[in-house]
Structures are given as structure tokens and as C-alpha cells.
PDB file of C-alpha atoms in Angstrom:
ATOM      1  CA  UNK A   1       0.000   0.000   0.000  1.00 59.00           C
ATOM      2  CA  UNK A   2       1.334   3.430  -0.904  1.00 86.00           C
ATOM      3  CA  UNK A   3       1.012   5.654   2.149  1.00 88.00           C
ATOM      4  CA  UNK A   4       0.980   8.999   0.328  1.00 91.00           C
ATOM      5  CA  UNK A   5      -1.661   8.016  -2.223  1.00 90.00           C
ATOM      6  CA  UNK A   6      -3.795   6.539   0.549  1.00 91.00           C
ATOM      7  CA  UNK A   7      -3.575   9.777   2.564  1.00 92.00           C
ATOM      8  CA  UNK A   8      -4.735  11.781  -0.461  1.00 93.00           C
ATOM      9  CA  UNK A   9      -7.616   9.368  -1.116  1.00 91.00           C
ATOM     10  CA  UNK A  10      -8.702   9.404   2.539  1.00 92.00           C
ATOM     11  CA  UNK A  11      -8.624  13.201   2.802  1.00 93.00           C
ATOM     12  CA  UNK A  12     -10.497  13.751  -0.456  1.00 92.00           C
ATOM     13  CA  UNK A  13     -13.298  11.535   0.879  1.00 91.00           C
ATOM     14  CA  UNK A  14     -14.106  14.074   3.618  1.00 90.00           C
ATOM     15  CA  UNK A  15     -16.504  16.900   2.659  1.00 85.00           C
ATOM     16  CA  UNK A  16     -14.027  19.730   3.276  1.00 90.00           C
ATOM     17  CA  UNK A  17     -10.896  17.626   2.741  1.00 92.00           C
ATOM     18  CA  UNK A  18      -9.954  17.867   6.440  1.00 93.00           C
ATOM     19  CA  UNK A  19      -9.636  14.970   8.870  1.00 92.00           C
ATOM     20  CA  UNK A  20      -8.163  14.706  12.351  1.00 92.00           C
ATOM     21  CA  UNK A  21      -5.319  12.230  12.794  1.00 92.00           C
ATOM     22  CA  UNK A  22      -7.541   9.742  14.627  1.00 93.00           C
ATOM     23  CA  UNK A  23      -9.881   9.502  11.633  1.00 92.00           C
ATOM     24  CA  UNK A  24      -7.013   9.291   9.146  1.00 91.00           C
ATOM     25  CA  UNK A  25      -5.406   6.437  11.064  1.00 92.00           C
ATOM     26  CA  UNK A  26      -8.713   4.562  11.330  1.00 93.00           C
ATOM     27  CA  UNK A  27      -9.519   4.944   7.639  1.00 91.00           C
ATOM     28  CA  UNK A  28      -6.008   3.930   6.612  1.00 90.00           C
ATOM     29  CA  UNK A  29      -6.191   0.849   8.841  1.00 90.00           C
ATOM     30  CA  UNK A  30      -9.448  -0.160   7.143  1.00 90.00           C
ATOM     31  CA  UNK A  31      -7.919   0.276   3.698  1.00 89.00           C
ATOM     32  CA  UNK A  32      -4.671  -1.470   4.645  1.00 86.00           C
ATOM     33  CA  UNK A  33      -6.594  -4.557   5.733  1.00 88.00           C
ATOM     34  CA  UNK A  34      -9.074  -4.484   2.846  1.00 85.00           C
ATOM     35  CA  UNK A  35      -7.017  -6.780   0.658  1.00 84.00           C
ATOM     36  CA  UNK A  36      -4.584  -6.884  -2.180  1.00 88.00           C
ATOM     37  CA  UNK A  37      -6.760  -4.812  -4.550  1.00 89.00           C
ATOM     38  CA  UNK A  38      -6.220  -1.589  -2.613  1.00 87.00           C
ATOM     39  CA  UNK A  39      -2.468  -2.133  -2.334  1.00 87.00           C
ATOM     40  CA  UNK A  40      -2.173  -2.782  -6.065  1.00 90.00           C
ATOM     41  CA  UNK A  41      -4.342   0.209  -6.930  1.00 89.00           C
ATOM     42  CA  UNK A  42      -2.307   2.637  -4.815  1.00 88.00           C
ATOM     43  CA  UNK A  43       0.924   1.298  -6.313  1.00 89.00           C
ATOM     44  CA  UNK A  44      -0.440   1.881  -9.824  1.00 89.00           C
ATOM     45  CA  UNK A  45      -1.521   5.420  -8.940  1.00 88.00           C
ATOM     46  CA  UNK A  46       1.820   6.182  -7.277  1.00 88.00           C
ATOM     47  CA  UNK A  47       3.680   4.945 -10.361  1.00 88.00           C
ATOM     48  CA  UNK A  48       2.012   7.703 -12.390  1.00 88.00           C
ATOM     49  CA  UNK A  49       3.669  10.368 -10.209  1.00 86.00           C
ATOM     50  CA  UNK A  50       6.987   8.815  -9.163  1.00 84.00           C
ATOM     51  CA  UNK A  51       8.354  11.895  -7.350  1.00 88.00           C
ATOM     52  CA  UNK A  52       5.254  12.278  -5.158  1.00 89.00           C
ATOM     53  CA  UNK A  53       5.874  13.910  -1.769  1.00 91.00           C
ATOM     54  CA  UNK A  54       2.592  15.137  -0.282  1.00 91.00           C
ATOM     55  CA  UNK A  55       4.276  17.247   2.389  1.00 90.00           C
ATOM     56  CA  UNK A  56       7.060  19.075   0.546  1.00 91.00           C
ATOM     57  CA  UNK A  57       4.964  19.606  -2.595  1.00 92.00           C
ATOM     58  CA  UNK A  58       2.140  21.242  -0.635  1.00 92.00           C
ATOM     59  CA  UNK A  59      -0.479  18.626  -1.496  1.00 93.00           C
ATOM     60  CA  UNK A  60      -1.696  18.518   2.089  1.00 94.00           C
ATOM     61  CA  UNK A  61      -1.387  20.928   4.984  1.00 94.00           C
ATOM     62  CA  UNK A  62      -1.148  20.178   8.664  1.00 93.00           C
ATOM     63  CA  UNK A  63      -3.596  22.077  10.849  1.00 90.00           C
ATOM     64  CA  UNK A  64      -5.636  21.788  14.067  1.00 86.00           C
ATOM     65  CA  UNK A  65      -4.541  18.258  14.920  1.00 90.00           C
ATOM     66  CA  UNK A  66      -5.230  16.919  11.457  1.00 93.00           C
ATOM     67  CA  UNK A  67      -4.468  17.211   7.763  1.00 93.00           C
ATOM     68  CA  UNK A  68      -6.307  18.894   4.893  1.00 94.00           C
ATOM     69  CA  UNK A  69      -5.881  18.203   1.199  1.00 93.00           C
ATOM     70  CA  UNK A  70      -5.085  21.354  -0.798  1.00 93.00           C
ATOM     71  CA  UNK A  71      -6.443  22.303  -4.204  1.00 93.00           C
ATOM     72  CA  UNK A  72      -3.069  21.313  -5.610  1.00 93.00           C
ATOM     73  CA  UNK A  73      -3.433  17.913  -3.891  1.00 92.00           C
ATOM     74  CA  UNK A  74      -6.858  17.434  -5.459  1.00 92.00           C
ATOM     75  CA  UNK A  75      -5.446  18.328  -8.892  1.00 92.00           C
ATOM     76  CA  UNK A  76      -2.563  15.860  -8.559  1.00 91.00           C
ATOM     77  CA  UNK A  77      -4.970  13.130  -7.432  1.00 90.00           C
ATOM     78  CA  UNK A  78      -7.138  13.795 -10.500  1.00 90.00           C
ATOM     79  CA  UNK A  79      -4.039  13.510 -12.702  1.00 87.00           C
ATOM     80  CA  UNK A  80      -3.146  10.190 -11.084  1.00 88.00           C
ATOM     81  CA  UNK A  81      -6.675   8.837 -11.510  1.00 86.00           C
ATOM     82  CA  UNK A  82      -7.157  10.025 -15.102  1.00 84.00           C
ATOM     83  CA  UNK A  83      -7.291   7.177 -17.575  1.00 76.00           C
ATOM     84  CA  UNK A  84      -5.226   7.916 -20.663  1.00 66.00           C
ATOM     85  CA  UNK A  85      -6.815   7.206 -24.027  1.00 58.00           C
ATOM     86  CA  UNK A  86      -5.230   4.224 -25.826  1.00 59.00           C
ATOM     87  CA  UNK A  87      -3.511   6.465 -28.397  1.00 54.00           C
ATOM     88  CA  UNK A  88      -2.526   9.074 -25.784  1.00 52.00           C
ATOM     89  CA  UNK A  89       0.985   9.135 -24.361  1.00 51.00           C
ATOM     90  CA  UNK A  90       1.187   7.788 -20.839  1.00 53.00           C
ATOM     91  CA  UNK A  91       3.605  10.478 -19.682  1.00 57.00           C
ATOM     92  CA  UNK A  92       2.049  12.709 -17.039  1.00 55.00           C
ATOM     93  CA  UNK A  93       3.030  16.263 -16.184  1.00 58.00           C
ATOM     94  CA  UNK A  94       5.454  16.915 -13.372  1.00 64.00           C
ATOM     95  CA  UNK A  95       3.700  17.349 -10.004  1.00 61.00           C
ATOM     96  CA  UNK A  96       5.523  20.640  -9.547  1.00 61.00           C
ATOM     97  CA  UNK A  97       3.821  21.917 -12.713  1.00 60.00           C
ATOM     98  CA  UNK A  98       0.409  21.793 -11.026  1.00 60.00           C
ATOM     99  CA  UNK A  99      -0.169  25.209  -9.541  1.00 61.00           C
ATOM    100  CA  UNK A 100      -2.500  26.421  -6.843  1.00 57.00           C
ATOM    101  CA  UNK A 101      -5.546  28.131  -8.368  1.00 57.00           C
ATOM    102  CA  UNK A 102      -5.570  31.885  -8.072  1.00 53.00           C
ATOM    103  CA  UNK A 103      -8.659  33.701  -6.775  1.00 52.00           C
ATOM    104  CA  UNK A 104      -9.266  35.116 -10.259  1.00 48.00           C
ATOM    105  CA  UNK A 105      -9.484  31.630 -11.794  1.00 47.00           C
ATOM    106  CA  UNK A 106     -11.642  30.180  -9.055  1.00 47.00           C
ATOM    107  CA  UNK A 107     -14.234  32.932  -9.440  1.00 46.00           C
ATOM    108  CA  UNK A 108     -14.518  32.590 -13.193  1.00 44.00           C
ATOM    109  CA  UNK A 109     -17.924  33.571 -14.631  1.00 47.00           C
ATOM    110  CA  UNK A 110     -17.799  30.451 -16.837  1.00 45.00           C
ATOM    111  CA  UNK A 111     -19.297  27.385 -15.158  1.00 47.00           C
ATOM    112  CA  UNK A 112     -16.802  24.606 -14.687  1.00 47.00           C
ATOM    113  CA  UNK A 113     -17.547  21.088 -15.749  1.00 50.00           C
ATOM    114  CA  UNK A 114     -17.035  18.616 -12.940  1.00 50.00           C
ATOM    115  CA  UNK A 115     -15.022  15.538 -13.878  1.00 52.00           C
ATOM    116  CA  UNK A 116     -16.968  12.335 -14.215  1.00 49.00           C
ATOM    117  CA  UNK A 117     -16.046  10.147 -11.293  1.00 52.00           C
ATOM    118  CA  UNK A 118     -16.151   6.417 -11.484  1.00 54.00           C
ATOM    119  CA  UNK A 119     -17.988   4.877  -8.588  1.00 55.00           C
ATOM    120  CA  UNK A 120     -16.774   1.757  -6.897  1.00 57.00           C
ATOM    121  CA  UNK A 121     -18.812  -0.525  -4.728  1.00 62.00           C
ATOM    122  CA  UNK A 122     -17.687  -0.142  -1.135  1.00 61.00           C
ATOM    123  CA  UNK A 123     -17.576  -2.868   1.445  1.00 73.00           C
ATOM    124  CA  UNK A 124     -20.040  -2.729   4.302  1.00 76.00           C
ATOM    125  CA  UNK A 125     -17.214  -1.713   6.616  1.00 79.00           C
ATOM    126  CA  UNK A 126     -16.283   1.232   4.410  1.00 78.00           C
ATOM    127  CA  UNK A 127     -19.919   2.330   4.002  1.00 77.00           C
ATOM    128  CA  UNK A 128     -20.411   2.222   7.769  1.00 81.00           C
ATOM    129  CA  UNK A 129     -17.256   4.305   8.295  1.00 82.00           C
ATOM    130  CA  UNK A 130     -18.516   6.923   5.822  1.00 79.00           C
ATOM    131  CA  UNK A 131     -21.931   7.023   7.495  1.00 81.00           C
ATOM    132  CA  UNK A 132     -20.304   7.487  10.922  1.00 85.00           C
ATOM    133  CA  UNK A 133     -18.200  10.384   9.587  1.00 82.00           C
ATOM    134  CA  UNK A 134     -21.230  12.015   8.005  1.00 81.00           C
ATOM    135  CA  UNK A 135     -23.305  11.609  11.164  1.00 81.00           C
ATOM    136  CA  UNK A 136     -20.511  13.086  13.275  1.00 82.00           C
ATOM    137  CA  UNK A 137     -20.148  16.029  10.891  1.00 77.00           C
ATOM    138  CA  UNK A 138     -23.825  16.969  11.062  1.00 69.00           C
TER     139      UNK A 138
END
């Protein structure tokens, strides 16, 4: 299991991208024991960005006893998860090339098109963990 990819995936699953360390550790423990599929998936994702360092590259920030994924972290995760077309080159841009959005670009009058996300069936354990987080947040 790739620790850094797993941290990004766990944080992006929270509504505001922030989780306290206790929640991060619990979610990572669930994923680490979920089987070989998760370990293989995180290795594949990590291979797409070989120089990944979530701390020094500013993909997450430490705050208030927890971690929060940054906009740059979300962008890098989207790059890792993007499926290249068969004829498309498999080379991905350097992580350092992904820049933080500026206020002018985030407040664009043009509506943005949200990426289509592939859904994956979750185990009962994972669904229960998500429900507990959502209930605690409300």
C-alpha cells in the first residue's frame, strides 16, 4: 500500500478535505486490511507520479490536529486517476507543474464542468465508516 496516495484518497473523501489524525489512522487501517486490490491500486496510482511527496509539494497541509488536502493535492490526485486514451501518451506532467488556483481563476464567470467520477462498490465496513463520519459532521 502506498502511504501517500492513501492519505490523499482518505482526505479527499471528507466533505471539506480535512480529517483529524484519529480519523485518518482509522480509515487507513481499514484500507490497509481491505485486501490486495487496494495495495495494487495505490501502487499503480503512485507509479504515475513517481516523485510524489505530499508534504514538501504542498499537497496537504497540517492544521488543528489533522491534515487537509489542498487544491493542488486534489489536482494531482485527479491527474493520477485520469485514464489515458489508448492512443494518448502515458507520460504525465510533473507534479511541480500543477499550480495552486488563483482567486481570479476560481471565481470565473464560466461554469466549470465537474469531472466524471467512477464509482466503486464499497464494502459494508467502508460504508459504515462513511456514514459514521457524516453523522458526526452533522
